[in-house]
PDB file of N, CA, C and O in Angstrom:
ATOM      1  N   THR A   1      -9.984  -2.881   7.073  1.00 82.00           N
ATOM      2  CA  THR A   1      -9.769  -1.872   8.173  1.00 82.00           C
ATOM      3  C   THR A   1     -11.328  -1.399   8.220  1.00 82.00           C
ATOM      4  O   THR A   1     -11.984  -1.071   7.626  1.00 82.00           O
ATOM      5  N   THR A   2     -11.597  -1.172   9.599  1.00 95.00           N
ATOM      6  CA  THR A   2     -13.004  -0.556  10.074  1.00 95.00           C
ATOM      7  C   THR A   2     -13.119   0.643   9.826  1.00 95.00           C
ATOM      8  O   THR A   2     -12.139   1.572   9.581  1.00 95.00           O
ATOM      9  N   PRO A   3     -14.257   1.311   9.494  1.00 95.00           N
ATOM     10  CA  PRO A   3     -14.457   2.633   9.255  1.00 95.00           C
ATOM     11  C   PRO A   3     -13.933   3.789  10.244  1.00 95.00           C
ATOM     12  O   PRO A   3     -13.445   4.598   9.830  1.00 95.00           O
ATOM     13  N   GLU A   4     -13.896   3.359  11.641  1.00 96.00           N
ATOM     14  CA  GLU A   4     -13.507   3.945  12.584  1.00 96.00           C
ATOM     15  C   GLU A   4     -11.808   4.216  12.335  1.00 96.00           C
ATOM     16  O   GLU A   4     -11.305   5.345  12.429  1.00 96.00           O
ATOM     17  N   MET A   5     -11.382   3.015  12.075  1.00 96.00           N
ATOM     18  CA  MET A   5      -9.854   3.242  11.689  1.00 96.00           C
ATOM     19  C   MET A   5      -9.229   3.806  10.518  1.00 96.00           C
ATOM     20  O   MET A   5      -8.388   4.670  10.686  1.00 96.00           O
ATOM     21  N   ALA A   6     -10.132   3.771   9.514  1.00 95.00           N
ATOM     22  CA  ALA A   6      -9.796   4.553   8.444  1.00 95.00           C
ATOM     23  C   ALA A   6     -10.123   6.117   8.865  1.00 95.00           C
ATOM     24  O   ALA A   6      -9.393   6.769   8.119  1.00 95.00           O
ATOM     25  N   ARG A   7     -11.186   6.411   9.404  1.00 96.00           N
ATOM     26  CA  ARG A   7     -11.282   7.848   9.683  1.00 96.00           C
ATOM     27  C   ARG A   7     -10.097   8.429  10.536  1.00 96.00           C
ATOM     28  O   ARG A   7      -9.443   9.457  10.258  1.00 96.00           O
ATOM     29  N   PHE A   8      -9.514   7.452  11.506  1.00 95.00           N
ATOM     30  CA  PHE A   8      -8.429   7.952  12.034  1.00 95.00           C
ATOM     31  C   PHE A   8      -7.265   8.106  11.387  1.00 95.00           C
ATOM     32  O   PHE A   8      -6.545   8.933  11.621  1.00 95.00           O
ATOM     33  N   GLN A   9      -7.087   7.313  10.436  1.00 94.00           N
ATOM     34  CA  GLN A   9      -5.929   7.418   9.646  1.00 94.00           C
ATOM     35  C   GLN A   9      -5.953   8.275   8.572  1.00 94.00           C
ATOM     36  O   GLN A   9      -5.155   9.177   8.628  1.00 94.00           O
ATOM     37  N   ILE A  10      -7.266   8.743   8.100  1.00 95.00           N
ATOM     38  CA  ILE A  10      -6.990  10.052   7.356  1.00 95.00           C
ATOM     39  C   ILE A  10      -7.099  11.156   8.025  1.00 95.00           C
ATOM     40  O   ILE A  10      -6.262  12.084   7.451  1.00 95.00           O
ATOM     41  N   GLU A  11      -7.529  11.485   9.389  1.00 96.00           N
ATOM     42  CA  GLU A  11      -7.055  12.468  10.274  1.00 96.00           C
ATOM     43  C   GLU A  11      -5.590  12.602  10.393  1.00 96.00           C
ATOM     44  O   GLU A  11      -5.182  13.620  10.461  1.00 96.00           O
ATOM     45  N   GLY A  12      -5.035  11.372  10.644  1.00 95.00           N
ATOM     46  CA  GLY A  12      -3.685  11.520  10.940  1.00 95.00           C
ATOM     47  C   GLY A  12      -2.846  12.162   9.599  1.00 95.00           C
ATOM     48  O   GLY A  12      -1.955  12.813   9.675  1.00 95.00           O
ATOM     49  N   LEU A  13      -3.238  11.587   8.427  1.00 94.00           N
ATOM     50  CA  LEU A  13      -2.620  12.253   7.344  1.00 94.00           C
ATOM     51  C   LEU A  13      -2.847  13.468   7.015  1.00 94.00           C
ATOM     52  O   LEU A  13      -1.960  14.455   6.510  1.00 94.00           O
ATOM     53  N   ARG A  14      -4.220  14.085   7.231  1.00 95.00           N
ATOM     54  CA  ARG A  14      -4.491  15.473   7.177  1.00 95.00           C
ATOM     55  C   ARG A  14      -3.536  16.367   8.127  1.00 95.00           C
ATOM     56  O   ARG A  14      -3.260  17.569   7.612  1.00 95.00           O
ATOM     57  N   ARG A  15      -3.200  15.881   9.424  1.00 96.00           N
ATOM     58  CA  ARG A  15      -2.331  16.536  10.288  1.00 96.00           C
ATOM     59  C   ARG A  15      -0.887  16.732  10.097  1.00 96.00           C
ATOM     60  O   ARG A  15      -0.162  17.386  10.358  1.00 96.00           O
ATOM     61  N   MET A  16      -0.458  15.696   9.058  1.00 96.00           N
ATOM     62  CA  MET A  16       0.833  15.783   8.759  1.00 96.00           C
ATOM     63  C   MET A  16       1.477  16.872   7.832  1.00 96.00           C
ATOM     64  O   MET A  16       0.563  17.362   7.039  1.00 96.00           O
ATOM     65  N   SER A  17       2.756  17.304   7.832  1.00 96.00           N
ATOM     66  CA  SER A  17       3.176  18.243   7.173  1.00 96.00           C
ATOM     67  C   SER A  17       3.585  17.679   5.762  1.00 96.00           C
ATOM     68  O   SER A  17       3.604  16.572   5.535  1.00 96.00           O
ATOM     69  N   PRO A  18       3.291  18.582   4.817  1.00 95.00           N
ATOM     70  CA  PRO A  18       3.784  18.376   3.387  1.00 95.00           C
ATOM     71  C   PRO A  18       5.060  17.459   3.294  1.00 95.00           C
ATOM     72  O   PRO A  18       5.167  16.347   2.545  1.00 95.00           O
ATOM     73  N   ALA A  19       6.112  18.009   4.152  1.00 97.00           N
ATOM     74  CA  ALA A  19       7.287  17.414   3.825  1.00 97.00           C
ATOM     75  C   ALA A  19       7.147  15.869   4.669  1.00 97.00           C
ATOM     76  O   ALA A  19       7.947  14.848   4.098  1.00 97.00           O
ATOM     77  N   ARG A  20       6.434  15.715   5.558  1.00 96.00           N
ATOM     78  CA  ARG A  20       6.301  14.255   6.179  1.00 96.00           C
ATOM     79  C   ARG A  20       5.428  13.243   5.232  1.00 96.00           C
ATOM     80  O   ARG A  20       6.015  12.279   5.137  1.00 96.00           O
ATOM     81  N   LYS A  21       4.421  13.926   4.752  1.00 95.00           N
ATOM     82  CA  LYS A  21       3.865  13.228   3.581  1.00 95.00           C
ATOM     83  C   LYS A  21       4.873  12.765   2.421  1.00 95.00           C
ATOM     84  O   LYS A  21       4.721  11.589   1.911  1.00 95.00           O
ATOM     85  N   LEU A  22       5.765  13.422   1.968  1.00 96.00           N
ATOM     86  CA  LEU A  22       6.600  13.218   0.995  1.00 96.00           C
ATOM     87  C   LEU A  22       7.607  12.386   1.500  1.00 96.00           C
ATOM     88  O   LEU A  22       7.811  11.402   0.665  1.00 96.00           O
ATOM     89  N   ALA A  23       8.045  12.406   2.595  1.00 97.00           N
ATOM     90  CA  ALA A  23       9.088  11.414   3.199  1.00 97.00           C
ATOM     91  C   ALA A  23       8.234   9.956   3.259  1.00 97.00           C
ATOM     92  O   ALA A  23       8.925   9.037   3.069  1.00 97.00           O
ATOM     93  N   LEU A  24       6.955  10.022   3.841  1.00 96.00           N
ATOM     94  CA  LEU A  24       6.256   8.655   3.563  1.00 96.00           C
ATOM     95  C   LEU A  24       6.021   8.325   2.471  1.00 96.00           C
ATOM     96  O   LEU A  24       6.132   6.859   2.306  1.00 96.00           O
ATOM     97  N   LEU A  25       5.727   8.919   1.509  1.00 96.00           N
ATOM     98  CA  LEU A  25       5.610   8.627  -0.094  1.00 96.00           C
ATOM     99  C   LEU A  25       7.003   7.690  -0.488  1.00 96.00           C
ATOM    100  O   LEU A  25       7.078   6.901  -1.242  1.00 96.00           O
ATOM    101  N   GLY A  26       8.071   8.622  -0.210  1.00 97.00           N
ATOM    102  CA  GLY A  26       9.315   7.921  -0.287  1.00 97.00           C
ATOM    103  C   GLY A  26       9.655   6.719   0.052  1.00 97.00           C
ATOM    104  O   GLY A  26      10.230   5.695  -0.625  1.00 97.00           O
ATOM    105  N   ASP A  27       9.231   6.363   1.446  1.00 98.00           N
ATOM    106  CA  ASP A  27       9.446   5.196   2.248  1.00 98.00           C
ATOM    107  C   ASP A  27       8.714   4.007   1.312  1.00 98.00           C
ATOM    108  O   ASP A  27       9.181   3.075   1.084  1.00 98.00           O
ATOM    109  N   VAL A  28       7.371   4.408   0.986  1.00 97.00           N
ATOM    110  CA  VAL A  28       6.531   3.345   0.193  1.00 97.00           C
ATOM    111  C   VAL A  28       6.986   3.111  -0.949  1.00 97.00           C
ATOM    112  O   VAL A  28       7.232   1.866  -1.373  1.00 97.00           O
ATOM    113  N   THR A  29       7.674   4.082  -1.673  1.00 96.00           N
ATOM    114  CA  THR A  29       8.272   3.675  -3.036  1.00 96.00           C
ATOM    115  C   THR A  29       9.264   2.878  -2.892  1.00 96.00           C
ATOM    116  O   THR A  29       9.570   2.071  -3.731  1.00 96.00           O
ATOM    117  N   ARG A  30      10.247   3.249  -1.962  1.00 97.00           N
ATOM    118  CA  ARG A  30      11.504   2.396  -1.765  1.00 97.00           C
ATOM    119  C   ARG A  30      11.075   0.823  -1.403  1.00 97.00           C
ATOM    120  O   ARG A  30      11.574   0.057  -1.910  1.00 97.00           O
ATOM    121  N   MET A  31      10.074   0.767  -0.664  1.00 98.00           N
ATOM    122  CA  MET A  31       9.553  -0.653  -0.135  1.00 98.00           C
ATOM    123  C   MET A  31       9.014  -1.169  -1.314  1.00 98.00           C
ATOM    124  O   MET A  31       9.345  -2.467  -1.501  1.00 98.00           O
ATOM    125  N   ALA A  32       8.439  -0.641  -2.257  1.00 96.00           N
ATOM    126  CA  ALA A  32       7.599  -1.247  -3.422  1.00 96.00           C
ATOM    127  C   ALA A  32       8.792  -1.668  -4.345  1.00 96.00           C
ATOM    128  O   ALA A  32       8.773  -3.043  -4.708  1.00 96.00           O
ATOM    129  N   ARG A  33       9.876  -0.838  -4.526  1.00 96.00           N
ATOM    130  CA  ARG A  33      10.998  -1.346  -5.309  1.00 96.00           C
ATOM    131  C   ARG A  33      11.776  -2.544  -4.839  1.00 96.00           C
ATOM    132  O   ARG A  33      12.254  -3.450  -5.417  1.00 96.00           O
ATOM    133  N   ALA A  34      11.740  -2.609  -3.595  1.00 97.00           N
ATOM    134  CA  ALA A  34      12.614  -3.834  -2.776  1.00 97.00           C
ATOM    135  C   ALA A  34      11.874  -4.862  -3.081  1.00 97.00           C
ATOM    136  O   ALA A  34      12.366  -5.894  -3.193  1.00 97.00           O
ATOM    137  N   LEU A  35      10.383  -5.114  -2.717  1.00 97.00           N
ATOM    138  CA  LEU A  35       9.614  -6.277  -2.954  1.00 97.00           C
ATOM    139  C   LEU A  35       9.732  -6.548  -4.241  1.00 97.00           C
ATOM    140  O   LEU A  35       9.534  -7.763  -4.716  1.00 97.00           O
ATOM    141  N   ALA A  36       9.499  -5.532  -5.153  1.00 97.00           N
ATOM    142  CA  ALA A  36       9.645  -5.890  -6.690  1.00 97.00           C
ATOM    143  C   ALA A  36      10.929  -6.711  -7.008  1.00 97.00           C
ATOM    144  O   ALA A  36      10.803  -7.749  -7.907  1.00 97.00           O
ATOM    145  N   LEU A  37      12.009  -6.250  -6.484  1.00 97.00           N
ATOM    146  CA  LEU A  37      13.402  -6.806  -6.666  1.00 97.00           C
ATOM    147  C   LEU A  37      13.475  -8.183  -6.192  1.00 97.00           C
ATOM    148  O   LEU A  37      13.979  -9.009  -6.730  1.00 97.00           O
ATOM    149  N   ALA A  38      12.927  -8.324  -4.986  1.00 98.00           N
ATOM    150  CA  ALA A  38      12.835  -9.592  -4.303  1.00 98.00           C
ATOM    151  C   ALA A  38      12.133 -10.563  -4.981  1.00 98.00           C
ATOM    152  O   ALA A  38      12.413 -11.917  -5.275  1.00 98.00           O
ATOM    153  N   GLY A  39      10.927 -10.419  -5.585  1.00 97.00           N
ATOM    154  CA  GLY A  39      10.225 -11.136  -6.487  1.00 97.00           C
ATOM    155  C   GLY A  39      11.034 -11.381  -7.680  1.00 97.00           C
ATOM    156  O   GLY A  39      10.900 -12.585  -8.120  1.00 97.00           O
ATOM    157  N   LEU A  40      11.654 -10.542  -8.283  1.00 97.00           N
ATOM    158  CA  LEU A  40      12.479 -10.875  -9.536  1.00 97.00           C
ATOM    159  C   LEU A  40      13.752 -11.656  -9.039  1.00 97.00           C
ATOM    160  O   LEU A  40      13.871 -12.672 -10.046  1.00 97.00           O
ATOM    161  N   ARG A  41      14.200 -11.655  -8.029  1.00 97.00           N
ATOM    162  CA  ARG A  41      15.333 -12.465  -7.754  1.00 97.00           C
ATOM    163  C   ARG A  41      14.948 -13.806  -7.511  1.00 97.00           C
ATOM    164  O   ARG A  41      15.666 -14.716  -7.775  1.00 97.00           O
ATOM    165  N   ALA A  42      13.845 -13.873  -6.962  1.00 98.00           N
ATOM    166  CA  ALA A  42      13.061 -15.271  -6.790  1.00 98.00           C
ATOM    167  C   ALA A  42      12.811 -15.961  -7.969  1.00 98.00           C
ATOM    168  O   ALA A  42      12.991 -17.063  -8.155  1.00 98.00           O
ATOM    169  N   ARG A  43      12.328 -15.148  -8.854  1.00 95.00           N
ATOM    170  CA  ARG A  43      11.724 -15.869 -10.316  1.00 95.00           C
ATOM    171  C   ARG A  43      13.092 -15.795 -11.058  1.00 95.00           C
ATOM    172  O   ARG A  43      13.088 -16.999 -11.992  1.00 95.00           O
ATOM    173  N   TYR A  44      14.253 -15.121 -10.919  1.00 96.00           N
ATOM    174  CA  TYR A  44      15.291 -15.251 -11.835  1.00 96.00           C
ATOM    175  C   TYR A  44      16.403 -15.295 -10.872  1.00 96.00           C
ATOM    176  O   TYR A  44      17.440 -14.379 -10.862  1.00 96.00           O
ATOM    177  N   PRO A  45      16.795 -16.629 -10.100  1.00 96.00           N
ATOM    178  CA  PRO A  45      17.688 -16.559  -9.211  1.00 96.00           C
ATOM    179  C   PRO A  45      19.326 -16.603  -9.838  1.00 96.00           C
ATOM    180  O   PRO A  45      20.253 -16.219  -9.152  1.00 96.00           O
ATOM    181  N   GLN A  46      19.363 -16.765 -11.162  1.00 95.00           N
ATOM    182  CA  GLN A  46      20.694 -16.669 -11.915  1.00 95.00           C
ATOM    183  C   GLN A  46      21.012 -15.534 -12.274  1.00 95.00           C
ATOM    184  O   GLN A  46      22.052 -15.058 -12.898  1.00 95.00           O
ATOM    185  N   ALA A  47      20.107 -14.405 -12.269  1.00 95.00           N
ATOM    186  CA  ALA A  47      20.199 -13.335 -13.109  1.00 95.00           C
ATOM    187  C   ALA A  47      21.300 -12.262 -12.126  1.00 95.00           C
ATOM    188  O   ALA A  47      21.349 -12.400 -11.072  1.00 95.00           O
ATOM    189  N   SER A  48      21.896 -11.522 -12.928  1.00 95.00           N
ATOM    190  CA  SER A  48      22.900 -10.701 -12.384  1.00 95.00           C
ATOM    191  C   SER A  48      22.138  -9.389 -11.977  1.00 95.00           C
ATOM    192  O   SER A  48      21.007  -9.405 -12.261  1.00 95.00           O
ATOM    193  N   GLU A  49      22.800  -8.530 -11.170  1.00 95.00           N
ATOM    194  CA  GLU A  49      22.281  -7.426 -10.752  1.00 95.00           C
ATOM    195  C   GLU A  49      21.676  -6.369 -11.681  1.00 95.00           C
ATOM    196  O   GLU A  49      20.789  -5.683 -11.749  1.00 95.00           O
ATOM    197  N   SER A  50      22.511  -6.146 -12.779  1.00 94.00           N
ATOM    198  CA  SER A  50      22.161  -5.449 -13.915  1.00 94.00           C
ATOM    199  C   SER A  50      20.965  -5.978 -14.464  1.00 94.00           C
ATOM    200  O   SER A  50      20.190  -5.207 -15.203  1.00 94.00           O
ATOM    201  N   GLU A  51      20.972  -7.120 -14.771  1.00 95.00           N
ATOM    202  CA  GLU A  51      19.757  -7.956 -15.582  1.00 95.00           C
ATOM    203  C   GLU A  51      18.257  -7.781 -14.616  1.00 95.00           C
ATOM    204  O   GLU A  51      17.254  -7.285 -15.076  1.00 95.00           O
ATOM    205  N   LEU A  52      18.688  -7.672 -13.170  1.00 96.00           N
ATOM    206  CA  LEU A  52      17.439  -7.596 -12.437  1.00 96.00           C
ATOM    207  C   LEU A  52      17.196  -6.098 -12.460  1.00 96.00           C
ATOM    208  O   LEU A  52      15.666  -5.741 -12.423  1.00 96.00           O
ATOM    209  N   ARG A  53      17.938  -5.237 -12.469  1.00 95.00           N
ATOM    210  CA  ARG A  53      17.660  -3.802 -12.877  1.00 95.00           C
ATOM    211  C   ARG A  53      16.901  -3.552 -13.788  1.00 95.00           C
ATOM    212  O   ARG A  53      15.922  -2.776 -13.917  1.00 95.00           O
ATOM    213  N   ARG A  54      17.316  -4.033 -14.979  1.00 96.00           N
ATOM    214  CA  ARG A  54      16.562  -4.011 -16.236  1.00 96.00           C
ATOM    215  C   ARG A  54      15.195  -4.607 -16.162  1.00 96.00           C
ATOM    216  O   ARG A  54      14.242  -4.023 -16.719  1.00 96.00           O
ATOM    217  N   ARG A  55      15.171  -5.740 -15.563  1.00 96.00           N
ATOM    218  CA  ARG A  55      13.620  -6.364 -15.491  1.00 96.00           C
ATOM    219  C   ARG A  55      12.669  -5.558 -14.564  1.00 96.00           C
ATOM    220  O   ARG A  55      11.503  -5.285 -14.628  1.00 96.00           O
ATOM    221  N   LEU A  56      13.318  -4.761 -13.632  1.00 96.00           N
ATOM    222  CA  LEU A  56      12.657  -3.912 -12.789  1.00 96.00           C
ATOM    223  C   LEU A  56      12.317  -2.546 -13.609  1.00 96.00           C
ATOM    224  O   LEU A  56      11.039  -2.257 -13.407  1.00 96.00           O
ATOM    225  N   ALA A  57      13.155  -2.287 -14.626  1.00 96.00           N
ATOM    226  CA  ALA A  57      12.570  -1.089 -15.456  1.00 96.00           C
ATOM    227  C   ALA A  57      11.429  -1.449 -16.135  1.00 96.00           C
ATOM    228  O   ALA A  57      10.456  -0.742 -16.577  1.00 96.00           O
ATOM    229  N   ASP A  58      11.244  -2.694 -16.594  1.00 96.00           N
ATOM    230  CA  ASP A  58      10.130  -3.052 -17.318  1.00 96.00           C
ATOM    231  C   ASP A  58       8.641  -3.023 -16.742  1.00 96.00           C
ATOM    232  O   ASP A  58       7.956  -2.587 -17.070  1.00 96.00           O
ATOM    233  N   LEU A  59       8.966  -3.478 -15.197  1.00 95.00           N
ATOM    234  CA  LEU A  59       8.010  -3.370 -14.388  1.00 95.00           C
ATOM    235  C   LEU A  59       7.612  -1.679 -14.263  1.00 95.00           C
ATOM    236  O   LEU A  59       6.306  -1.714 -14.234  1.00 95.00           O
ATOM    237  N   LEU A  60       8.507  -0.970 -13.914  1.00 95.00           N
ATOM    238  CA  LEU A  60       8.271   0.174 -13.481  1.00 95.00           C
ATOM    239  C   LEU A  60       7.714   1.310 -14.736  1.00 95.00           C
ATOM    240  O   LEU A  60       6.604   2.126 -14.734  1.00 95.00           O
ATOM    241  N   LEU A  61       8.494   1.054 -15.884  1.00 96.00           N
ATOM    242  CA  LEU A  61       8.295   1.980 -16.895  1.00 96.00           C
ATOM    243  C   LEU A  61       7.426   1.157 -18.151  1.00 96.00           C
ATOM    244  O   LEU A  61       6.896   2.082 -19.023  1.00 96.00           O
ATOM    245  N   GLY A  62       7.070   0.194 -18.107  1.00 96.00           N
ATOM    246  CA  GLY A  62       6.607  -0.580 -19.121  1.00 96.00           C
ATOM    247  C   GLY A  62       7.477  -1.274 -20.351  1.00 96.00           C
ATOM    248  O   GLY A  62       8.698  -0.350 -20.110  1.00 96.00           O
ATOM    249  N   SER A  63       7.270  -2.239 -20.815  1.00 94.00           N
ATOM    250  CA  SER A  63       8.495  -2.877 -21.706  1.00 94.00           C
ATOM    251  C   SER A  63       8.827  -2.004 -22.797  1.00 94.00           C
ATOM    252  O   SER A  63      10.032  -1.991 -23.153  1.00 94.00           O
ATOM    253  N   GLU A  64       7.896  -1.152 -23.310  1.00 95.00           N
ATOM    254  CA  GLU A  64       8.220  -0.500 -24.652  1.00 95.00           C
ATOM    255  C   GLU A  64       9.266   0.738 -24.101  1.00 95.00           C
ATOM    256  O   GLU A  64      10.276   0.923 -24.828  1.00 95.00           O
ATOM    257  N   LEU A  65       8.797   1.476 -23.070  1.00 97.00           N
ATOM    258  CA  LEU A  65       9.743   2.477 -22.687  1.00 97.00           C
ATOM    259  C   LEU A  65      10.897   2.287 -22.132  1.00 97.00           C
ATOM    260  O   LEU A  65      12.188   2.754 -22.398  1.00 97.00           O
ATOM    261  N   ALA A  66      11.035   1.085 -21.411  1.00 96.00           N
ATOM    262  CA  ALA A  66      12.104   0.540 -20.662  1.00 96.00           C
ATOM    263  C   ALA A  66      13.346   0.193 -21.963  1.00 96.00           C
ATOM    264  O   ALA A  66      14.297   0.258 -21.953  1.00 96.00           O
ATOM    265  N   ALA A  67      12.668  -0.537 -22.953  1.00 95.00           N
ATOM    266  CA  ALA A  67      13.271  -0.909 -23.981  1.00 95.00           C
ATOM    267  C   ALA A  67      14.095   0.271 -24.717  1.00 95.00           C
ATOM    268  O   ALA A  67      15.150   0.286 -25.170  1.00 95.00           O
ATOM    269  N   ARG A  68      13.317   1.374 -25.045  1.00 96.00           N
ATOM    270  CA  ARG A  68      13.897   2.654 -25.464  1.00 96.00           C
ATOM    271  C   ARG A  68      14.891   3.452 -24.721  1.00 96.00           C
ATOM    272  O   ARG A  68      15.958   4.034 -25.211  1.00 96.00           O
ATOM    273  N   VAL A  69      14.662   3.198 -23.392  1.00 95.00           N
ATOM    274  CA  VAL A  69      15.781   3.854 -22.410  1.00 95.00           C
ATOM    275  C   VAL A  69      16.902   3.028 -22.225  1.00 95.00           C
ATOM    276  O   VAL A  69      18.175   3.439 -22.323  1.00 95.00           O
ATOM    277  N   TYR A  70      16.670   1.583 -22.063  1.00 94.00           N
ATOM    278  CA  TYR A  70      17.682   0.798 -21.442  1.00 94.00           C
ATOM    279  C   TYR A  70      18.063  -0.515 -22.404  1.00 94.00           C
ATOM    280  O   TYR A  70      19.198  -1.270 -22.285  1.00 94.00           O
ATOM    281  N   GLY A  71      17.536  -0.307 -23.746  1.00 93.00           N
ATOM    282  CA  GLY A  71      17.843  -1.312 -24.764  1.00 93.00           C
ATOM    283  C   GLY A  71      16.839  -2.431 -24.576  1.00 93.00           C
ATOM    284  O   GLY A  71      16.086  -2.676 -23.671  1.00 93.00           O
ATOM    285  N   PRO A  72      17.206  -3.580 -25.433  1.00 92.00           N
ATOM    286  CA  PRO A  72      16.295  -4.836 -25.178  1.00 92.00           C
ATOM    287  C   PRO A  72      16.203  -5.618 -23.936  1.00 92.00           C
ATOM    288  O   PRO A  72      17.375  -5.387 -23.044  1.00 92.00           O
ATOM    289  N   ALA A  73      15.072  -6.016 -23.504  1.00 89.00           N
ATOM    290  CA  ALA A  73      15.145  -6.669 -22.222  1.00 89.00           C
ATOM    291  C   ALA A  73      15.894  -8.183 -22.439  1.00 89.00           C
ATOM    292  O   ALA A  73      15.874  -8.860 -23.623  1.00 89.00           O
ATOM    293  N   PRO A  74      16.236  -8.792 -21.270  1.00 88.00           N
ATOM    294  CA  PRO A  74      16.772  -9.883 -21.317  1.00 88.00           C
ATOM    295  C   PRO A  74      15.804 -11.061 -21.825  1.00 88.00           C
ATOM    296  O   PRO A  74      14.634 -10.813 -21.375  1.00 88.00           O
ATOM    297  N   GLU A  75      16.222 -12.202 -22.459  1.00 85.00           N
ATOM    298  CA  GLU A  75      15.337 -13.280 -22.676  1.00 85.00           C
ATOM    299  C   GLU A  75      14.687 -13.918 -21.101  1.00 85.00           C
ATOM    300  O   GLU A  75      15.368 -14.065 -20.443  1.00 85.00           O
ATOM    301  N   ASP A  76      13.551 -14.299 -21.533  1.00 80.00           N
ATOM    302  CA  ASP A  76      12.744 -14.884 -20.311  1.00 80.00           C
ATOM    303  C   ASP A  76      13.088 -16.379 -20.325  1.00 80.00           C
ATOM    304  O   ASP A  76      12.397 -17.023 -21.218  1.00 80.00           O
ATOM    305  N   PRO A  77      13.775 -17.015 -19.457  1.00 76.00           N
ATOM    306  CA  PRO A  77      14.188 -18.468 -19.500  1.00 76.00           C
ATOM    307  C   PRO A  77      12.670 -19.323 -19.029  1.00 76.00           C
ATOM    308  O   PRO A  77      12.580 -20.441 -19.514  1.00 76.00           O
ATOM    309  N   HIS A  78      11.738 -18.531 -18.491  1.00 73.00           N
ATOM    310  CA  HIS A  78      10.392 -19.403 -18.351  1.00 73.00           C
ATOM    311  C   HIS A  78       9.396 -19.246 -19.408  1.00 73.00           C
ATOM    312  O   HIS A  78       8.343 -19.827 -19.293  1.00 73.00           O
ATOM    313  N   ALA A  79       9.807 -18.241 -20.466  1.00 70.00           N
ATOM    314  CA  ALA A  79       8.944 -18.404 -21.640  1.00 70.00           C
ATOM    315  C   ALA A  79       8.896 -19.745 -22.429  1.00 70.00           C
ATOM    316  O   ALA A  79       9.757 -20.471 -22.444  1.00 70.00           O
ATOM    317  N   GLY A  80       7.973 -20.093 -22.823  1.00 59.00           N
ATOM    318  CA  GLY A  80       7.850 -21.433 -23.570  1.00 59.00           C
ATOM    319  C   GLY A  80       7.160 -21.253 -24.540  1.00 59.00           C
ATOM    320  O   GLY A  80       7.072 -22.246 -25.641  1.00 59.00           O
TER     321      GLY A  80
END
């Protein structure tokens, strides 16, 4: 990004209402989760939706907290 474009983006963010900023953050969060799930589906094509959600919890919360909240992680067929 050029410095001029960066300034333009920053000014645009400054002019946004707090509600619009929050909505934008929600959009970015949903997109990040969707991309993470797509990556997990590619890596574990045979995994069920519940297994994929559990693996996503590892990514979002860290394996220790995810295990405390959701139970043990599924075994990784790629681990050698």
